[in-house]
């Protein structure tokens, strides 16, 4: 039986192995095409560039409209919340007490919010600030549970956890501390494995304390996530209004407005662009989108799919969890946008170059999530995981199907859309930098070199641009398209500038001096540096590393933090 099982597993791995090669081959191919395309396959290369740049331009224009929808809805949500708060403040005490008593039953939510905060070597003051913001929520003592996920490998983790538990005594319904054991065989160290252990242990602890699993919403929080009470209210509203909330993963936009002016402009622009991409993806009519950093889902859904994965393919645990929920429920799971931004901190270290290097390290870790490309293709088109009984007989993998308003009548269409989204998220960063910046200039140099004879790479008779009117026109169109490629990004950032000021002023209550101003227009000069140093190079490294899958060291991004009273 053992031989049979090993044989089946080996066969499955071999059949699915081509999907592992997609990311590294795309990265290597993008680089090799730059010199070899014009030399060896100029006609095919011209057609490829035209199709690639046209598709890229179309997706970027599409992102503008989606980002505008997200930004508009975010502003509307925040302003409605502010108006409701202003109305409450305008009432006198007697009227307010009467109103509270008359709607007490409807105001008090039956949902229990369990905030899982995985951390490793994070400053205690930063964790204290993050948890304190949750403690300020009006229903924190009755409806909030903190699950502080510590790592056994961190020196002094027990003392830090005890200090925080003591500090927030009586601030929440429950305060649970979990400790993720070190060196578990088969696990890849990182946020995902710590989160998986904390979710399992925390859910078991909540069950022992009599918490109803159907009322629990798990919220994954980074150590620096500033989660406003409005986010909790919007999750509750969406949960109640949904036809089947137990198939939803709630995803908010991310925002960087806590220490943005204390980091280099290139770091600031990288995170702004990152948050803009996340925001644009949320306005998807089919619910096929991905959370980033902070998100929520029911305890029922987490249990249904077997909680979070812990292997090397689950490095990007936020996107990976959405993919896992989608495939484990045969496409019933959907992403539900919550249009309330979660304020995060930029990576910050003392010194300019130290800060730039820290952001580069963070970018390399983020792009290790390219493992989800193979995971998605494998589950969409590859051999499904096999189950073997005690007699060595292969059993079919069956999933329980439930009706839901979010279920697509044709699962295969949603699988294609999901694959497209994943490939766009991971393959565009690794290809666009090389092709957008170098393809046209290098092809111009190779096909039309300076007049020196030693630089004559191709005989003019073999140059399709000179010998064919079709390819000459195509070459002209390629050059025109490349000129317009940056404009959608500029439009997106223009919308973001206004959104940032509105959120700072109306949600975070910052003064005009504390928000972005016209002087920050000079930040955009660093976009090429940010694109290459924090996108193209780290994404290329991450893709090529998929060929040998190293066990990377568990490194967290340094955050310089001072608690402000």
Short mmCIF file of C-alpha atoms in Angstrom, two decimals, residues 109-500:
data_model
loop_
_atom_site.label_atom_id
_atom_site.label_comp_id
_atom_site.label_asym_id
_atom_site.label_seq_id
_atom_site.Cartn_x
_atom_site.Cartn_y
_atom_site.Cartn_z
CA UNK A 109 -24.48 42.89 17.31
CA UNK A 110 -24.66 39.16 17.93
CA UNK A 111 -21.43 38.67 15.98
CA UNK A 112 -18.20 38.01 17.85
CA UNK A 113 -15.11 39.49 16.20
CA UNK A 114 -11.90 37.57 16.84
CA UNK A 115 -8.85 39.59 15.77
CA UNK A 116 -5.85 37.35 15.03
CA UNK A 117 -2.61 39.31 15.30
CA UNK A 118 0.37 37.20 14.14
CA UNK A 119 3.68 38.82 14.98
CA UNK A 120 7.38 38.06 15.20
CA UNK A 121 10.02 40.38 16.67
CA UNK A 122 7.66 43.35 16.45
CA UNK A 123 8.08 46.30 18.87
CA UNK A 124 5.82 45.87 21.89
CA UNK A 125 4.75 49.51 21.63
CA UNK A 126 3.54 48.90 18.09
CA UNK A 127 1.45 45.90 19.17
CA UNK A 128 0.13 47.88 22.12
CA UNK A 129 -0.94 50.71 19.82
CA UNK A 130 -2.64 48.31 17.38
CA UNK A 131 -4.60 46.53 20.11
CA UNK A 132 -5.44 49.79 21.89
CA UNK A 133 -7.20 51.04 18.76
CA UNK A 134 -9.40 47.94 18.89
CA UNK A 135 -10.03 48.45 22.60
CA UNK A 136 -11.52 51.87 21.80
CA UNK A 137 -14.35 50.24 19.82
CA UNK A 138 -17.70 50.68 21.55
CA UNK A 139 -18.40 46.93 21.79
CA UNK A 140 -14.86 45.74 22.47
CA UNK A 141 -15.69 44.36 25.94
CA UNK A 142 -18.73 42.44 24.76
CA UNK A 143 -17.99 41.41 21.17
CA UNK A 144 -14.22 41.54 20.57
CA UNK A 145 -11.71 38.76 21.16
CA UNK A 146 -7.96 39.21 20.72
CA UNK A 147 -5.88 36.22 19.58
CA UNK A 148 -2.27 37.29 19.99
CA UNK A 149 -0.20 34.89 17.86
CA UNK A 150 3.35 34.64 19.17
CA UNK A 151 6.31 32.71 17.77
CA UNK A 152 8.18 30.30 20.02
CA UNK A 153 11.42 31.15 18.19
CA UNK A 154 11.23 34.80 19.27
CA UNK A 155 13.33 35.48 22.31
CA UNK A 156 11.22 36.98 25.09
CA UNK A 157 7.88 36.21 23.45
CA UNK A 158 6.32 34.99 26.71
CA UNK A 159 7.15 38.17 28.62
CA UNK A 160 5.88 40.35 25.77
CA UNK A 161 2.60 38.42 25.57
CA UNK A 162 2.10 38.51 29.33
CA UNK A 163 2.77 42.24 29.40
CA UNK A 164 0.19 42.91 26.69
CA UNK A 165 -2.37 40.58 28.24
CA UNK A 166 -1.99 42.39 31.57
CA UNK A 167 -2.17 45.82 29.94
CA UNK A 168 -5.47 44.98 28.22
CA UNK A 169 -7.03 43.07 31.07
CA UNK A 170 -10.82 43.58 31.05
CA UNK A 171 -10.64 45.50 27.73
CA UNK A 172 -12.05 42.65 25.63
CA UNK A 173 -14.44 39.74 25.89
CA UNK A 174 -11.43 37.39 25.81
CA UNK A 175 -7.69 37.81 25.34
CA UNK A 176 -6.12 34.60 24.02
CA UNK A 177 -2.39 34.05 23.54
CA UNK A 178 -1.12 31.31 21.22
CA UNK A 179 2.49 30.25 20.69
CA UNK A 180 3.46 28.75 17.36
CA UNK A 181 6.03 25.96 17.83
CA UNK A 182 9.28 26.26 15.93
CA UNK A 183 10.60 23.81 13.32
CA UNK A 184 7.40 21.92 12.55
CA UNK A 185 8.21 19.47 9.70
CA UNK A 186 6.71 20.51 6.37
CA UNK A 187 5.92 24.06 7.44
CA UNK A 188 7.26 27.20 5.81
CA UNK A 189 8.04 29.77 8.47
CA UNK A 190 6.17 33.03 8.19
CA UNK A 191 2.91 34.81 8.86
CA UNK A 192 0.84 32.03 7.27
CA UNK A 193 2.05 29.21 9.49
CA UNK A 194 1.75 31.31 12.65
CA UNK A 195 -1.72 32.41 11.56
CA UNK A 196 -2.83 28.85 10.86
CA UNK A 197 -1.73 27.68 14.31
CA UNK A 198 -3.30 30.68 16.03
CA UNK A 199 -6.61 30.21 14.21
CA UNK A 200 -6.87 26.54 15.11
CA UNK A 201 -5.80 27.02 18.73
CA UNK A 202 -7.84 30.21 19.15
CA UNK A 203 -11.01 28.69 17.69
CA UNK A 204 -10.65 25.65 19.93
CA UNK A 205 -10.24 27.93 22.95
CA UNK A 206 -13.31 29.97 21.98
CA UNK A 207 -15.36 26.79 21.63
CA UNK A 208 -14.28 25.71 25.13
CA UNK A 209 -15.43 29.09 26.44
CA UNK A 210 -18.88 28.59 24.95
CA UNK A 211 -18.63 30.91 21.93
CA UNK A 212 -21.00 29.97 19.09
CA UNK A 213 -18.90 29.23 16.00
CA UNK A 214 -21.63 30.49 13.65
CA UNK A 215 -21.38 33.93 15.24
CA UNK A 216 -17.59 34.26 15.02
CA UNK A 217 -15.92 36.45 12.40
CA UNK A 218 -12.16 35.98 12.22
CA UNK A 219 -10.22 39.10 11.26
CA UNK A 220 -6.58 38.74 10.27
CA UNK A 221 -4.64 41.81 11.32
CA UNK A 222 -1.03 42.78 10.75
CA UNK A 223 0.88 44.02 13.75
CA UNK A 224 0.59 47.60 12.44
CA UNK A 225 -3.02 47.51 11.20
CA UNK A 226 -5.13 50.40 12.44
CA UNK A 227 -8.66 48.97 12.20
CA UNK A 228 -11.39 51.60 12.69
CA UNK A 229 -14.73 50.73 14.25
CA UNK A 230 -16.39 51.63 10.96
CA UNK A 231 -14.73 48.59 9.39
CA UNK A 232 -16.33 46.29 11.98
CA UNK A 233 -19.72 47.92 11.41
CA UNK A 234 -19.46 47.49 7.64
CA UNK A 235 -18.45 43.83 8.00
CA UNK A 236 -21.50 43.26 10.21
CA UNK A 237 -23.77 45.04 7.75
CA UNK A 238 -22.46 43.00 4.81
CA UNK A 239 -22.64 39.80 6.85
CA UNK A 240 -26.29 40.36 7.76
CA UNK A 241 -27.34 41.41 4.27
CA UNK A 242 -25.59 38.56 2.46
CA UNK A 243 -27.64 35.63 1.21
CA UNK A 244 -24.99 33.24 2.58
CA UNK A 245 -22.27 35.04 4.56
CA UNK A 246 -20.45 31.78 5.27
CA UNK A 247 -19.04 31.82 1.74
CA UNK A 248 -17.68 35.37 1.93
CA UNK A 249 -14.21 36.72 2.58
CA UNK A 250 -14.40 40.40 3.54
CA UNK A 251 -11.59 42.55 2.11
CA UNK A 252 -10.89 46.24 2.84
CA UNK A 253 -8.54 48.62 1.00
CA UNK A 254 -5.13 49.26 2.53
CA UNK A 255 -3.83 52.76 3.24
CA UNK A 256 -0.46 54.19 4.25
CA UNK A 257 -0.89 57.37 6.24
CA UNK A 258 0.71 56.75 9.62
CA UNK A 259 4.40 57.43 9.00
CA UNK A 260 4.43 58.19 5.26
CA UNK A 261 6.45 61.39 5.63
CA UNK A 262 9.15 59.65 7.68
CA UNK A 263 10.29 57.35 4.86
CA UNK A 264 12.03 57.99 1.49
CA UNK A 265 9.80 59.15 -1.35
CA UNK A 266 10.46 55.96 -3.36
CA UNK A 267 9.19 53.85 -0.45
CA UNK A 268 6.18 56.13 -0.08
CA UNK A 269 5.33 55.92 -3.80
CA UNK A 270 5.73 52.14 -3.86
CA UNK A 271 3.19 51.69 -1.09
CA UNK A 272 0.82 54.24 -2.64
CA UNK A 273 0.91 52.34 -5.94
CA UNK A 274 0.48 49.05 -4.09
CA UNK A 275 -2.59 50.30 -2.21
CA UNK A 276 -4.07 51.74 -5.44
CA UNK A 277 -3.78 48.33 -7.11
CA UNK A 278 -5.51 46.67 -4.17
CA UNK A 279 -8.31 49.24 -4.23
CA UNK A 280 -8.96 48.85 -7.95
CA UNK A 281 -9.24 45.06 -7.65
CA UNK A 282 -12.03 45.33 -5.06
CA UNK A 283 -14.60 46.75 -7.49
CA UNK A 284 -15.23 43.45 -9.22
CA UNK A 285 -18.84 42.62 -10.01
CA UNK A 286 -18.28 38.85 -9.70
CA UNK A 287 -16.54 38.98 -6.33
CA UNK A 288 -13.28 37.68 -7.79
CA UNK A 289 -10.74 39.81 -5.97
CA UNK A 290 -8.02 39.41 -3.37
CA UNK A 291 -7.52 40.76 0.14
CA UNK A 292 -4.25 42.27 1.21
CA UNK A 293 -2.79 42.28 4.71
CA UNK A 294 -6.07 42.60 6.68
CA UNK A 295 -9.30 40.73 5.96
CA UNK A 296 -12.16 38.85 7.63
CA UNK A 297 -14.06 35.60 7.17
CA UNK A 298 -16.41 33.50 9.23
CA UNK A 299 -15.10 30.78 11.48
CA UNK A 300 -17.42 28.43 9.58
CA UNK A 301 -15.67 29.12 6.28
CA UNK A 302 -12.22 28.79 7.86
CA UNK A 303 -13.17 25.38 9.27
CA UNK A 304 -14.80 24.32 6.00
CA UNK A 305 -11.59 24.78 4.01
CA UNK A 306 -9.24 23.47 6.69
CA UNK A 307 -7.94 26.85 7.93
CA UNK A 308 -4.78 28.36 6.42
CA UNK A 309 -2.13 26.38 4.56
CA UNK A 310 1.37 26.25 5.99
CA UNK A 311 3.54 24.93 3.15
CA UNK A 312 5.87 26.85 0.85
CA UNK A 313 3.04 27.53 -1.63
CA UNK A 314 1.18 29.61 0.98
CA UNK A 315 3.75 32.36 1.54
CA UNK A 316 1.30 35.05 0.42
CA UNK A 317 -1.32 33.92 2.90
CA UNK A 318 -3.89 36.63 2.07
CA UNK A 319 -4.25 35.89 -1.64
CA UNK A 320 -3.66 32.19 -1.01
CA UNK A 321 -6.51 31.99 1.49
CA UNK A 322 -8.91 33.53 -1.01
CA UNK A 323 -7.77 31.04 -3.65
CA UNK A 324 -8.09 28.15 -1.23
CA UNK A 325 -11.61 29.19 -0.24
CA UNK A 326 -12.55 29.56 -3.90
CA UNK A 327 -11.31 26.15 -5.00
CA UNK A 328 -12.28 24.24 -1.85
CA UNK A 329 -15.89 25.39 -2.25
CA UNK A 330 -16.03 24.78 -6.02
CA UNK A 331 -16.18 28.50 -6.71
CA UNK A 332 -18.88 29.40 -4.19
CA UNK A 333 -16.57 31.53 -2.05
CA UNK A 334 -16.41 35.18 -3.06
CA UNK A 335 -14.60 38.31 -1.97
CA UNK A 336 -16.88 40.95 -0.47
CA UNK A 337 -15.35 44.46 -0.51
CA UNK A 338 -15.51 46.55 2.66
CA UNK A 339 -14.92 50.15 1.62
CA UNK A 340 -13.19 51.26 4.81
CA UNK A 341 -9.38 51.63 4.57
CA UNK A 342 -7.05 49.91 7.01
CA UNK A 343 -4.22 52.28 7.87
CA UNK A 344 -0.77 50.65 7.85
CA UNK A 345 2.77 51.83 8.46
CA UNK A 346 5.45 52.05 5.80
CA UNK A 347 8.63 50.11 6.42
CA UNK A 348 10.86 52.48 8.35
CA UNK A 349 14.44 52.21 9.58
CA UNK A 350 16.96 54.87 10.62
CA UNK A 351 18.89 56.11 7.59
CA UNK A 352 17.94 56.55 3.93
CA UNK A 353 19.80 53.59 2.43
CA UNK A 354 18.86 51.33 5.32
CA UNK A 355 15.21 52.18 4.72
CA UNK A 356 15.52 51.53 0.98
CA UNK A 357 17.13 48.16 1.64
CA UNK A 358 14.44 47.23 4.17
CA UNK A 359 11.73 47.97 1.60
CA UNK A 360 13.60 45.88 -0.97
CA UNK A 361 13.71 42.95 1.47
CA UNK A 362 9.97 43.37 2.10
CA UNK A 363 9.30 43.44 -1.65
CA UNK A 364 11.20 40.19 -2.17
CA UNK A 365 9.12 38.56 0.56
CA UNK A 366 5.86 39.90 -0.90
CA UNK A 367 6.66 38.62 -4.39
CA UNK A 368 7.38 35.15 -3.04
CA UNK A 369 3.60 34.91 -3.25
CA UNK A 370 4.20 34.06 -6.93
CA UNK A 371 3.86 30.48 -5.70
CA UNK A 372 0.12 31.08 -6.06
CA UNK A 373 0.49 31.00 -9.84
CA UNK A 374 1.29 27.28 -9.82
CA UNK A 375 -1.28 26.67 -7.07
CA UNK A 376 -4.03 28.35 -9.11
CA UNK A 377 -3.20 26.64 -12.40
CA UNK A 378 -2.86 23.29 -10.65
CA UNK A 379 -6.28 23.55 -9.03
CA UNK A 380 -7.93 24.97 -12.14
CA UNK A 381 -6.52 22.63 -14.78
CA UNK A 382 -4.23 20.09 -13.11
CA UNK A 383 -4.63 16.75 -11.40
CA UNK A 384 -6.69 17.07 -8.24
CA UNK A 385 -5.25 15.87 -4.95
CA UNK A 386 -5.94 12.19 -4.46
CA UNK A 387 -7.34 10.48 -1.38
CA UNK A 388 -6.29 6.89 -0.65
CA UNK A 389 -8.15 4.54 1.71
CA UNK A 390 -6.58 1.95 4.00
CA UNK A 391 -6.50 -0.59 1.17
CA UNK A 392 -4.63 1.74 -1.16
CA UNK A 393 -7.69 2.44 -3.32
CA UNK A 394 -7.88 5.93 -4.81
CA UNK A 395 -11.04 7.74 -3.72
CA UNK A 396 -12.56 10.64 -5.68
CA UNK A 397 -12.28 14.04 -4.03
CA UNK A 398 -15.75 15.36 -3.36
CA UNK A 399 -16.77 18.76 -2.10
CA UNK A 400 -20.10 19.62 -0.56
CA UNK A 401 -22.04 21.86 -2.90
CA UNK A 402 -24.40 24.47 -1.50
CA UNK A 403 -26.54 26.96 -3.30
CA UNK A 404 -25.56 30.59 -2.95
CA UNK A 405 -26.39 33.83 -4.68
CA UNK A 406 -22.67 34.19 -5.35
CA UNK A 407 -22.28 30.79 -7.00
CA UNK A 408 -21.57 30.90 -10.71
CA UNK A 409 -23.70 28.56 -12.81
CA UNK A 410 -20.57 27.84 -14.85
CA UNK A 411 -17.65 27.23 -12.50
CA UNK A 412 -15.19 26.96 -15.40
CA UNK A 413 -15.75 30.61 -16.37
CA UNK A 414 -14.92 31.73 -12.86
CA UNK A 415 -11.83 29.52 -12.87
CA UNK A 416 -10.62 31.20 -16.05
CA UNK A 417 -11.26 34.63 -14.55
CA UNK A 418 -9.45 33.67 -11.36
CA UNK A 419 -6.47 32.41 -13.34
CA UNK A 420 -6.42 35.64 -15.34
CA UNK A 421 -6.44 37.73 -12.14
CA UNK A 422 -3.62 35.72 -10.56
CA UNK A 423 -1.48 35.81 -13.71
CA UNK A 424 -2.05 39.55 -14.03
CA UNK A 425 -1.13 40.14 -10.37
CA UNK A 426 2.15 38.21 -10.59
CA UNK A 427 3.23 38.14 -14.24
CA UNK A 428 2.67 41.82 -15.09
CA UNK A 429 5.19 43.06 -12.48
CA UNK A 430 7.88 40.66 -13.70
CA UNK A 431 7.37 41.43 -17.40
CA UNK A 432 6.27 45.05 -17.60
CA UNK A 433 9.46 46.51 -16.16
CA UNK A 434 11.69 44.77 -18.69
CA UNK A 435 9.45 45.17 -21.73
CA UNK A 436 8.11 48.68 -21.11
CA UNK A 437 11.51 50.20 -20.36
CA UNK A 438 13.80 48.24 -22.67
CA UNK A 439 11.92 46.47 -25.48
CA UNK A 440 11.41 49.39 -27.86
CA UNK A 441 14.81 51.12 -27.34
CA UNK A 442 16.73 47.86 -27.67
CA UNK A 443 14.80 46.79 -30.77
CA UNK A 444 15.43 50.21 -32.29
CA UNK A 445 19.15 49.81 -31.60
CA UNK A 446 19.33 46.29 -33.03
CA UNK A 447 17.22 46.83 -36.15
CA UNK A 448 18.36 50.41 -36.82
CA UNK A 449 21.87 50.68 -35.34
CA UNK A 450 24.23 53.62 -35.79
CA UNK A 451 26.02 53.68 -39.12
CA UNK A 452 29.17 51.98 -37.84
CA UNK A 453 29.63 48.62 -39.68
CA UNK A 454 30.52 46.68 -36.53
CA UNK A 455 27.07 47.46 -35.10
CA UNK A 456 25.18 46.08 -38.09
CA UNK A 457 23.33 43.18 -36.44
CA UNK A 458 20.79 42.38 -39.16
CA UNK A 459 20.98 42.63 -42.90
CA UNK A 460 18.48 45.28 -44.12
CA UNK A 461 17.01 42.67 -46.44
CA UNK A 462 16.04 40.61 -43.38
CA UNK A 463 14.56 43.56 -41.48
CA UNK A 464 10.77 43.10 -41.61
CA UNK A 465 10.15 46.76 -40.79
CA UNK A 466 12.01 47.77 -43.97
CA UNK A 467 10.67 45.04 -46.22
CA UNK A 468 7.02 44.84 -45.11
CA UNK A 469 4.49 47.64 -44.92
CA UNK A 470 2.47 45.60 -42.38
CA UNK A 471 5.35 45.24 -39.93
CA UNK A 472 6.40 48.84 -40.50
CA UNK A 473 2.91 49.99 -39.50
CA UNK A 474 2.91 47.58 -36.56
CA UNK A 475 6.24 48.96 -35.36
CA UNK A 476 4.88 52.51 -35.51
CA UNK A 477 1.81 51.47 -33.52
CA UNK A 478 3.97 49.77 -30.89
CA UNK A 479 5.99 52.95 -30.40
CA UNK A 480 2.83 55.07 -30.12
CA UNK A 481 1.26 52.71 -27.55
CA UNK A 482 4.39 52.76 -25.38
CA UNK A 483 4.17 56.54 -25.19
CA UNK A 484 0.67 56.32 -23.72
CA UNK A 485 1.32 53.40 -21.35
CA UNK A 486 2.15 55.56 -18.27
CA UNK A 487 -0.94 57.76 -18.59
CA UNK A 488 -3.40 55.36 -16.88
CA UNK A 489 -1.05 55.20 -13.90
CA UNK A 490 -0.92 59.01 -13.77
CA UNK A 491 -4.73 59.16 -13.85
CA UNK A 492 -4.96 56.58 -11.05
CA UNK A 493 -2.51 58.51 -8.89
CA UNK A 494 -4.40 61.76 -9.52
CA UNK A 495 -7.56 60.14 -8.16
CA UNK A 496 -5.54 58.76 -5.26
CA UNK A 497 -4.21 62.20 -4.32
CA UNK A 498 -7.72 63.49 -3.72
CA UNK A 499 -8.77 60.29 -1.95
CA UNK A 500 -5.77 60.46 0.38
#
